[in-house]
Structures are given as C-alpha cells and as structure tokens.
Short mmCIF file of C-alpha atoms in Angstrom, two decimals:
data_model
loop_
_atom_site.label_atom_id
_atom_site.label_comp_id
_atom_site.label_asym_id
_atom_site.label_seq_id
_atom_site.Cartn_x
_atom_site.Cartn_y
_atom_site.Cartn_z
CA MET A 1 130.58 92.50 120.11
CA ALA A 2 133.78 90.58 120.78
CA ASP A 3 134.04 88.59 123.98
CA ASN A 4 136.05 89.88 126.96
CA THR A 5 139.24 88.05 126.09
CA THR A 6 139.24 89.26 122.51
CA ARG A 7 138.34 92.81 123.52
CA ARG A 8 141.11 92.99 126.10
CA THR A 9 143.54 91.72 123.48
CA VAL A 10 142.47 94.55 121.21
CA LEU A 11 142.86 97.10 123.99
CA ALA A 12 146.30 95.83 124.94
CA GLY A 13 147.26 95.68 121.28
CA THR A 14 146.28 99.30 120.88
CA ALA A 15 148.85 100.40 123.45
CA ALA A 16 151.48 98.03 122.12
CA GLY A 17 150.87 99.04 118.51
CA LEU A 18 151.28 102.67 119.44
CA GLY A 19 154.80 101.90 120.56
CA LEU A 20 153.88 103.09 124.04
CA LEU A 21 153.67 101.64 127.52
CA THR A 22 150.57 100.47 129.32
CA VAL A 23 150.26 102.01 132.78
CA GLY A 24 149.23 100.00 135.84
CA THR A 25 148.27 101.11 139.33
CA VAL A 26 148.62 99.00 142.46
CA ALA A 27 145.91 99.24 145.12
CA ALA A 28 146.21 98.12 148.72
CA ASP A 29 144.72 94.65 148.28
CA GLU A 30 145.03 93.74 144.62
CA GLU A 31 146.44 94.99 141.37
CA GLN A 32 144.21 97.53 139.67
CA VAL A 33 144.34 98.69 136.06
CA GLN A 34 143.80 102.29 134.97
CA TYR A 35 141.15 102.61 132.26
CA VAL A 36 139.97 105.61 130.26
CA VAL A 37 136.25 105.13 129.59
CA ALA A 38 134.04 107.02 127.12
CA GLY A 39 130.31 106.85 127.79
CA GLY A 40 128.22 105.37 130.57
CA ASN A 41 127.82 107.07 133.93
CA PRO A 42 129.61 106.91 137.30
CA GLN A 43 126.83 105.06 139.08
CA GLN A 44 126.67 102.33 136.46
CA LEU A 45 130.46 101.93 136.42
CA GLU A 46 130.58 101.71 140.22
CA ARG A 47 127.82 99.09 140.23
CA GLU A 48 129.87 96.97 137.84
CA GLY A 49 132.85 97.01 140.20
CA PHE A 50 134.88 99.93 138.83
CA THR A 51 136.17 102.80 140.94
CA VAL A 52 135.60 106.15 139.25
CA VAL A 53 138.60 108.31 140.11
CA HIS A 54 137.94 111.29 137.82
CA GLU A 55 135.17 112.59 135.60
CA ILE A 56 136.11 114.93 132.74
CA THR A 57 133.71 117.89 132.75
CA ASN A 58 130.94 117.76 130.14
CA ALA A 59 132.76 115.07 128.16
CA ASN A 60 131.20 111.86 129.47
CA VAL A 61 134.74 110.52 129.90
CA TYR A 62 135.93 108.85 133.09
CA LEU A 63 139.23 107.66 134.54
CA VAL A 64 138.47 104.48 136.42
CA LEU A 65 140.22 101.63 138.21
CA GLY A 66 139.23 98.04 137.60
CA SER A 67 140.57 94.53 137.88
CA GLU A 68 142.99 93.24 135.29
CA ASP A 69 140.37 91.01 133.66
CA ALA A 70 137.62 93.65 133.66
CA ASP A 71 135.97 94.88 130.47
CA PRO A 72 134.60 98.44 130.76
CA THR A 73 132.92 98.13 127.36
CA SER A 74 130.52 95.56 128.84
CA VAL A 75 128.98 98.29 131.03
CA ASN A 76 125.70 99.67 129.72
CA GLY A 77 126.15 102.97 127.87
CA VAL A 78 129.94 102.75 127.47
CA ASN A 79 130.99 103.60 123.91
CA GLY A 80 134.64 102.59 124.23
CA ALA A 81 137.51 102.17 126.65
CA PHE A 82 141.24 101.53 126.75
CA GLU A 83 143.96 100.95 129.30
CA ASP A 84 145.77 104.19 130.01
CA PHE A 85 149.25 104.37 128.50
CA THR A 86 152.24 106.67 128.48
CA TYR A 87 154.08 108.41 125.66
CA GLU A 88 157.39 110.18 125.12
CA LEU A 89 158.07 113.70 123.89
CA ASP A 90 158.48 113.86 120.12
CA VAL A 91 161.61 116.04 119.79
CA ALA A 92 163.22 116.91 116.44
CA ASP A 93 166.77 117.37 117.75
CA GLU A 94 168.79 118.46 120.77
CA PRO A 95 168.91 122.17 121.74
CA THR A 96 171.95 124.37 121.21
CA GLU A 97 173.13 127.15 123.50
CA ALA A 98 172.31 130.70 122.46
CA PRO A 99 175.06 132.66 120.68
CA ALA A 100 176.76 135.58 122.38
CA GLY A 101 175.42 139.04 121.65
CA GLU A 102 172.04 140.70 121.59
CA LEU A 103 169.48 137.94 121.89
CA GLU A 104 166.74 140.10 120.39
CA ASP A 105 168.64 140.09 117.10
CA GLU A 106 168.44 136.30 117.01
CA GLN A 107 164.64 136.21 117.14
CA TRP A 108 164.11 135.94 113.41
CA ASP A 109 160.86 134.12 114.00
CA LYS A 110 159.21 137.08 115.70
CA ASP A 111 160.40 139.37 112.90
CA LEU A 112 159.00 137.02 110.26
CA ILE A 113 155.53 136.90 111.80
CA ASN A 114 155.56 140.67 112.52
CA ALA A 115 155.11 140.18 116.25
CA SER A 116 156.69 143.50 117.25
CA ASP A 117 154.38 145.45 114.95
CA ALA A 118 151.44 143.48 116.29
CA HIS A 119 152.40 144.53 119.82
CA GLU A 120 151.38 148.07 118.96
CA HIS A 121 147.83 146.69 118.90
CA ALA A 122 147.94 143.89 121.51
CA THR A 123 150.42 142.19 123.83
CA GLY A 124 148.23 139.54 125.37
CA ASP A 125 147.40 141.68 128.38
CA GLY A 126 144.73 140.09 130.55
CA THR A 127 144.95 136.69 128.85
CA ARG A 128 146.19 133.35 130.21
CA ILE A 129 148.14 130.70 128.34
CA GLY A 130 148.35 127.13 129.63
CA ILE A 131 151.45 125.06 128.84
CA ILE A 132 150.84 121.29 129.07
CA ASP A 133 154.39 120.03 129.06
CA THR A 134 157.38 119.17 131.28
CA GLY A 135 156.68 122.18 133.50
CA VAL A 136 157.94 125.77 133.41
CA TYR A 137 160.92 127.21 135.31
CA ASP A 138 159.43 130.28 137.01
CA GLY A 139 162.82 131.58 138.18
CA HIS A 140 163.79 132.69 134.68
CA PRO A 141 164.20 136.48 134.31
CA ASP A 142 161.97 136.50 131.21
CA LEU A 143 159.29 134.33 132.79
CA GLY A 144 158.19 136.49 135.66
CA ASN A 145 154.65 136.14 134.35
CA VAL A 146 154.26 132.50 135.45
CA ASP A 147 151.30 132.20 137.82
CA THR A 148 152.73 129.66 140.24
CA ASP A 149 149.55 129.57 142.32
CA ALA A 150 147.41 128.56 139.33
CA SER A 151 150.01 126.17 137.91
CA ARG A 152 149.57 122.46 138.58
CA THR A 153 151.20 119.06 138.18
CA PHE A 154 149.27 115.99 137.00
CA THR A 155 150.98 112.64 137.46
CA ASP A 156 149.60 109.19 138.31
CA TRP A 157 146.09 110.68 138.06
CA GLU A 158 146.83 112.99 141.00
CA GLU A 159 146.87 116.78 141.03
CA SER A 160 149.57 118.62 142.99
CA ALA A 161 151.18 122.04 143.21
CA HIS A 162 153.54 123.64 140.70
CA THR A 163 157.10 122.35 140.98
CA GLY A 164 158.93 123.86 138.00
CA ASP A 165 160.39 122.10 134.95
CA VAL A 166 161.62 118.50 135.09
CA GLN A 167 163.57 118.92 131.84
CA TYR A 168 163.78 122.08 129.67
CA HIS A 169 161.11 121.58 127.04
CA GLY A 170 158.21 123.32 128.80
CA THR A 171 160.33 126.34 129.70
CA HIS A 172 161.45 126.74 126.09
CA VAL A 173 157.88 126.42 124.82
CA ALA A 174 156.55 128.91 127.37
CA GLY A 175 159.09 131.54 126.34
CA ILE A 176 158.12 131.31 122.67
CA ALA A 177 154.51 131.97 123.58
CA ALA A 178 154.89 134.62 126.25
CA ALA A 179 158.40 135.54 127.44
CA THR A 180 158.29 139.07 128.84
CA GLY A 181 161.48 140.39 127.25
CA ALA A 182 162.71 141.66 130.62
CA GLU A 183 166.30 140.64 129.89
CA GLY A 184 166.64 138.47 126.79
CA VAL A 185 163.81 137.27 124.58
CA THR A 186 160.22 138.33 123.92
CA GLY A 187 157.32 135.98 123.24
CA VAL A 188 154.38 136.52 120.93
CA ALA A 189 152.20 137.59 123.89
CA PRO A 190 154.65 139.14 126.40
CA ASP A 191 151.95 140.50 128.72
CA ALA A 192 149.98 137.26 128.94
CA GLU A 193 150.01 135.13 132.06
CA ILE A 194 151.57 131.66 131.85
CA VAL A 195 150.03 128.69 133.67
CA SER A 196 152.24 125.61 133.80
CA LEU A 197 150.42 122.27 133.62
CA ARG A 198 153.10 119.62 134.04
CA VAL A 199 152.21 116.06 132.99
CA PHE A 200 155.67 114.48 133.03
CA PRO A 201 157.10 112.87 136.20
CA SER A 202 160.08 114.21 138.12
CA GLU A 203 161.63 110.75 138.47
CA GLY A 204 162.10 107.82 136.14
CA PRO A 205 161.56 107.85 132.36
CA LEU A 206 160.15 111.06 130.89
CA LEU A 207 156.75 109.62 129.99
CA ALA A 208 153.33 111.27 130.25
CA SER A 209 150.06 109.37 130.42
CA VAL A 210 146.99 110.03 128.33
CA GLY A 211 144.89 110.17 131.51
CA ASP A 212 147.04 112.86 133.11
CA THR A 213 146.95 114.87 129.90
CA LEU A 214 143.15 114.70 129.83
CA LEU A 215 143.08 115.95 133.42
CA ALA A 216 145.36 118.86 132.50
CA LEU A 217 143.11 119.79 129.58
CA ASP A 218 140.04 119.70 131.81
CA HIS A 219 141.79 121.85 134.42
CA ALA A 220 142.78 124.42 131.77
CA ALA A 221 139.16 124.87 130.74
CA ALA A 222 137.91 124.86 134.34
CA GLN A 223 140.31 127.71 135.13
CA GLY A 224 139.10 129.69 132.13
CA LEU A 225 142.44 129.79 130.31
CA ASP A 226 142.28 131.44 126.89
CA VAL A 227 144.41 128.78 125.23
CA VAL A 228 146.30 125.64 126.12
CA ASN A 229 149.44 124.66 124.21
CA MET A 230 150.30 120.99 123.74
CA SER A 231 153.78 120.64 122.25
CA ILE A 232 153.75 117.02 123.29
CA GLY A 233 152.99 113.72 121.63
CA SER A 234 154.43 110.65 120.01
CA PRO A 235 155.39 109.74 116.45
CA PRO A 236 152.37 109.33 114.15
CA GLN A 237 150.50 106.06 114.23
CA PRO A 238 148.63 104.17 111.47
CA SER A 239 144.91 104.87 111.36
CA GLU A 240 144.03 101.31 112.39
CA GLU A 241 145.56 102.03 115.81
CA ASN A 242 142.97 104.77 116.32
CA GLN A 243 140.72 102.38 118.22
CA GLU A 244 137.18 103.45 118.98
CA GLY A 245 137.54 104.24 122.69
CA TYR A 246 140.87 105.98 122.21
CA ARG A 247 139.48 108.20 119.46
CA ILE A 248 136.18 108.97 121.20
CA ALA A 249 137.79 109.94 124.52
CA ARG A 250 140.26 112.35 122.93
CA GLN A 251 137.63 113.97 120.74
CA ARG A 252 135.12 114.40 123.56
CA VAL A 253 137.60 116.00 125.95
CA VAL A 254 139.04 118.42 123.38
CA ARG A 255 135.50 119.35 122.29
CA SER A 256 134.52 119.98 125.92
CA VAL A 257 137.55 122.20 126.45
CA ALA A 258 136.87 124.22 123.28
CA GLN A 259 133.18 124.61 124.11
CA ARG A 260 134.17 126.14 127.45
CA GLY A 261 136.18 128.82 125.63
CA THR A 262 139.73 127.45 125.77
CA SER A 263 141.49 127.11 122.43
CA VAL A 264 143.58 123.94 122.01
CA VAL A 265 146.83 124.27 120.03
CA VAL A 266 148.95 121.18 119.32
CA SER A 267 152.21 120.41 117.54
CA ALA A 268 151.86 118.42 114.32
CA GLY A 269 154.90 116.21 114.98
CA ASN A 270 158.45 115.84 113.68
CA ASP A 271 158.54 112.79 111.42
CA SER A 272 158.30 114.27 107.91
CA GLN A 273 155.07 112.32 107.63
CA ASN A 274 152.04 112.97 105.43
CA LEU A 275 149.22 112.70 107.98
CA GLN A 276 146.51 112.77 105.34
CA GLN A 277 147.40 110.66 102.31
CA GLY A 278 149.57 108.36 104.41
CA GLY A 279 146.60 107.49 106.59
CA TRP A 280 148.43 108.37 109.80
CA ILE A 281 147.20 110.07 112.96
CA SER A 282 149.04 112.12 115.55
CA LEU A 283 148.42 111.68 119.27
CA TRP A 284 146.92 115.09 120.07
CA GLY A 285 146.35 116.29 116.53
CA SER A 286 143.98 114.63 114.06
CA ILE A 287 141.11 115.76 116.31
CA PRO A 288 138.32 118.25 115.53
CA ARG A 289 138.63 121.47 117.58
CA ALA A 290 142.41 121.08 117.99
CA SER A 291 144.58 123.39 115.86
CA SER A 292 147.51 121.34 114.55
CA ILE A 293 150.59 123.43 113.71
CA SER A 294 153.34 122.58 111.22
CA ALA A 295 156.86 124.06 111.42
CA THR A 296 158.40 126.48 108.95
CA THR A 297 161.92 127.83 108.44
CA GLU A 298 163.56 131.25 108.22
CA ALA A 299 163.29 130.89 104.44
CA ASP A 300 159.51 130.56 104.88
CA GLU A 301 159.44 126.93 103.78
CA LEU A 302 158.17 123.80 105.50
CA ALA A 303 160.85 122.45 107.83
CA ASP A 304 162.15 119.10 106.59
CA PHE A 305 161.23 117.39 109.89
CA SER A 306 157.66 118.70 110.07
CA ASN A 307 154.62 116.52 109.58
CA TYR A 308 152.08 117.84 107.08
CA GLY A 309 148.85 116.85 105.36
CA ALA A 310 145.83 118.42 103.70
CA ASN A 311 142.94 118.86 106.16
CA GLU A 312 145.28 118.03 109.06
CA ILE A 313 147.28 121.25 109.44
CA SER A 314 145.53 124.46 110.57
CA VAL A 315 148.43 126.85 110.01
CA GLY A 316 152.21 126.83 109.93
CA ALA A 317 154.55 128.80 112.18
CA PRO A 318 158.32 129.20 112.64
CA GLY A 319 159.78 126.11 114.27
CA GLU A 320 163.39 125.66 113.15
CA GLY A 321 166.24 127.11 115.23
CA ILE A 322 163.96 129.05 117.58
CA LEU A 323 165.64 130.97 120.41
CA SER A 324 163.81 130.96 123.72
CA THR A 325 164.06 130.67 127.47
CA PHE A 326 165.76 127.68 129.07
CA ASP A 327 165.89 126.11 132.51
CA PRO A 328 169.53 126.41 133.69
CA ASN A 329 169.05 123.33 135.87
CA ASN A 330 168.61 121.07 132.83
CA GLU A 331 170.99 118.23 131.95
CA ALA A 332 171.18 118.99 128.22
CA LEU A 333 172.86 122.42 128.56
CA PRO A 334 173.64 122.94 132.26
CA GLY A 335 173.61 126.60 133.26
CA ALA A 336 172.11 127.87 130.00
CA GLU A 337 169.25 130.35 130.36
CA TYR A 338 168.69 130.70 126.61
CA ALA A 339 168.93 128.14 123.83
CA SER A 340 167.72 127.39 120.31
CA ALA A 341 165.65 124.33 119.49
CA SER A 342 163.76 122.97 116.51
CA GLY A 343 160.50 121.12 116.15
CA THR A 344 156.78 121.57 115.78
CA SER A 345 157.02 121.92 119.57
CA MET A 346 158.44 125.36 118.81
CA SER A 347 155.86 126.28 116.15
CA ALA A 348 152.75 125.52 118.22
CA PRO A 349 153.44 128.10 120.98
CA GLN A 350 153.85 130.82 118.34
CA VAL A 351 150.16 130.21 117.59
CA ALA A 352 149.21 129.89 121.27
CA GLY A 353 150.75 133.31 121.86
CA LEU A 354 148.83 134.69 118.90
CA VAL A 355 145.62 133.38 120.45
CA GLY A 356 146.48 135.59 123.43
CA LEU A 357 146.68 138.66 121.19
CA VAL A 358 143.33 137.84 119.57
CA ARG A 359 141.60 137.23 122.89
CA GLU A 360 142.90 140.52 124.33
CA LEU A 361 141.26 142.41 121.46
CA ASP A 362 138.15 140.21 121.33
CA PRO A 363 137.69 138.58 124.75
CA ASN A 364 134.26 137.25 123.85
CA ALA A 365 135.46 135.32 120.79
CA ASN A 366 134.94 131.58 121.07
CA ALA A 367 137.60 129.04 120.17
CA ASN A 368 136.33 128.58 116.63
CA GLN A 369 136.23 132.33 115.99
CA VAL A 370 139.78 132.71 117.30
CA GLU A 371 141.03 129.94 115.00
CA ASN A 372 139.26 131.52 112.03
CA ALA A 373 140.83 134.92 112.77
CA ILE A 374 144.33 133.40 112.84
CA GLU A 375 143.69 131.51 109.60
CA ARG A 376 142.39 134.64 107.87
CA GLY A 377 145.51 136.53 108.87
CA ALA A 378 147.91 133.82 107.67
CA THR A 379 150.19 134.31 104.67
CA GLY A 380 150.21 131.47 102.15
CA ASN A 381 148.23 129.48 99.66
CA GLY A 382 144.97 129.49 101.57
CA ARG A 383 143.06 126.81 103.43
CA GLY A 384 143.81 123.21 102.66
CA ASP A 385 147.48 123.62 101.77
CA PRO A 386 149.09 120.34 102.88
CA GLU A 387 152.16 122.05 104.30
CA THR A 388 150.76 125.03 106.20
CA GLY A 389 146.98 124.74 106.05
CA ALA A 390 145.67 128.31 105.78
CA GLY A 391 149.25 129.57 105.59
CA ARG A 392 152.10 130.71 107.83
CA ILE A 393 150.85 132.93 110.66
CA ASP A 394 151.21 136.70 110.55
CA ALA A 395 150.54 138.37 113.90
CA LEU A 396 150.08 141.87 112.49
CA GLU A 397 147.67 140.78 109.77
CA THR A 398 145.69 138.78 112.33
CA VAL A 399 145.22 141.56 114.88
CA SER A 400 144.66 144.20 112.17
CA GLY A 401 141.81 142.15 110.80
CA LEU A 402 139.84 142.07 114.04
#
C-alpha cells in the first residue's frame, strides 16, 4: 500500500481530476476534512481519531470527519476512502418559455410513449417518487402532489425541512415524472406522490456534494419510496479517475437502496460521449443497480447531446424540448410557470414516472423486476443497443405486459 502522503495525493488528485471541488468543514478548534469511507466500522474509525457523522444503512459506508493529514485507508477493514467533493448540474442548454395555447398539445413526449393510453391501466396511484435535485416548487398548480412533510434538504451533511426549489431544474424534472395535469401539463404518473430531496445549497455556487447525495439516497430508501430520480451529475470522467474508494462507496449505497425496494434512475449525461468504448464513466451512472437513461427526440432518434454506450444505457426516453412545470421564482425565466428544456435530465424522469405505473400494478416487484418490465416494454433494437439500451420506453406496452 502507498504511504500516507502518496495516498492523500491520489485522493486529492481524484477530486481535481474530476474537475470538481474538494469540500472542507471547519470545526470549533481545528480544521476538519470530510471523508467518505467504504468499509471498516464506526468503533474502529472513532478509535483512530475520526468522528463518524453518518452511517449509510446496510452499505458499510460512512461520512466521517478527520484531520487534514489523516488517512482513513490506514484503518483496519477500510476498503477505500476519498475526500468529499462537489459537482455541478450537467445541463444541455437553457430552458425556453412555453408557447401560448393549449399546453397539452405540446406534450409530444407523452404521446410518443403512449402515456395517456397507459393511464387507463395505471396512473401511479399509491406510489411515491423521490426527486434528488435542486428542490421542487410545491406552489405550482400542477404539483399539488408534493409531500412537503416527507420532503427534505441535505446540505453540508445536515438534514433539514423542505424549502422549495433553489433554481428551476428540480421542479421541471418533477413535472415530467408526475405533474397532476390540474391546469397545464401531465406527468407519466400523475397520481403519484412527489418527495423532494434537495441536495443543492440555497446560497453560493450551485454545487452538490457526493456525501449529501448519498444521504438523500439513503433517506429515499428509508422512507420506502418506490423510485428515486437523479437527473444530476457532472460531465463524464476517464475510467482512471474512478478510484477504488469512490467507486466502492457509490456502488454499495446504490445497491443498498435497490435492495430495500427503491429503484434508482439516473440521467446518462449530455456530452455526446460514448461511455463504453471511450472508457468513460458518469458520476451516478456506470453503477450496477442504477438505470442510466439516454435522451431521444420527437423523431425517435438519439438526441445529439446525449451520452450513449453499449452496456451503459438501460433504456432511452424523450429528452429534447420537453415541456414541464417551472418555478416562477427562477432567474432564468422569471414568472414562467411552464417551460421547455432539453437534456438527459428530462429523459430520466420519464422512466421514474413509468416505475410508478409499474409499482402501482405490481407493488411487490423488486427494483430488478421493475427494470426488467420497463426494458421488456421498450420499443427498439433490444438489449445492448448503444444508443437506447433495450429501446425507447413505451408506457402502454410496459403496463400491458404486467
């Protein structure tokens, strides 16, 4: 094993190579560093001078504080560790305000995936969809199904109450998955309940930390949510940046969440990158048990911005020019309650909503069975297609096949 100095250089280089920022925390008496640790146990970590702040359920992953020159990997049983870091939203382009007229007519995406026909069989009633994002504006007329009591904020490794959206992204994503259609637009699962899990701060740069995101994932599973949508992440990184502790921690937490019955749906990213042959990884994709979703167009083709890759993409879903709910308090389009946006951020919640339909009809299905049902119902070239995996989703075919 490398010595402490070399190991800490590798850990710091991991964050720097990812093009992200290392996060630090200041304690009362001395500067403390936030570490994400995979392996070991709380008692052992505490004996070696670390403060265990959080333990991720059934994952053997811990969020700990330690001195700047500490090396968590020297603790007996620890498989890997890294300094927590932050990342930006990976957005394809800026949103545009919704056109005048009947908004329902502009929802080509729901027509393409046969969502309305699927609603004759299921609407997501009794299911709960978690949105790990910038927050969700619960004052929107089409988002009266946000459970504000269950919603949470995770920043600086602390959990607090729901406080709405700090941008617009989470509100737009939530509407794609489960807008009620009360006044303007209808989501894939309009009768599902939305739980906002905000991981971006209300002040300063719009950066989320890996640690806060892990806490949000753990909370989603602990609350028994049917699915959690993660339309968040950074541009893809070369495989050599996928350091051991970083990879192990992500895999263990996502596996723990899926084993507890919560499906994990993530956006594939917006960099036109081949994630397989190019040897790249995405922040929350490229993990077993996480369904990575590419973006397709109205012409039923892969969007030019979407990442792709054989064995990386689960399914594709509409993600270009998608109309949805908007927070009128945003700075991008002040006063707008509806807007169109593009990105794999918009394709992932189409699938999260479809999980809600599947779980309504088969509430005992586990995460793997739900994913298989969605893949079987997809329209395309079959499993392994580098652009859309099992194909572009079809809500009617999926629910009809249950």
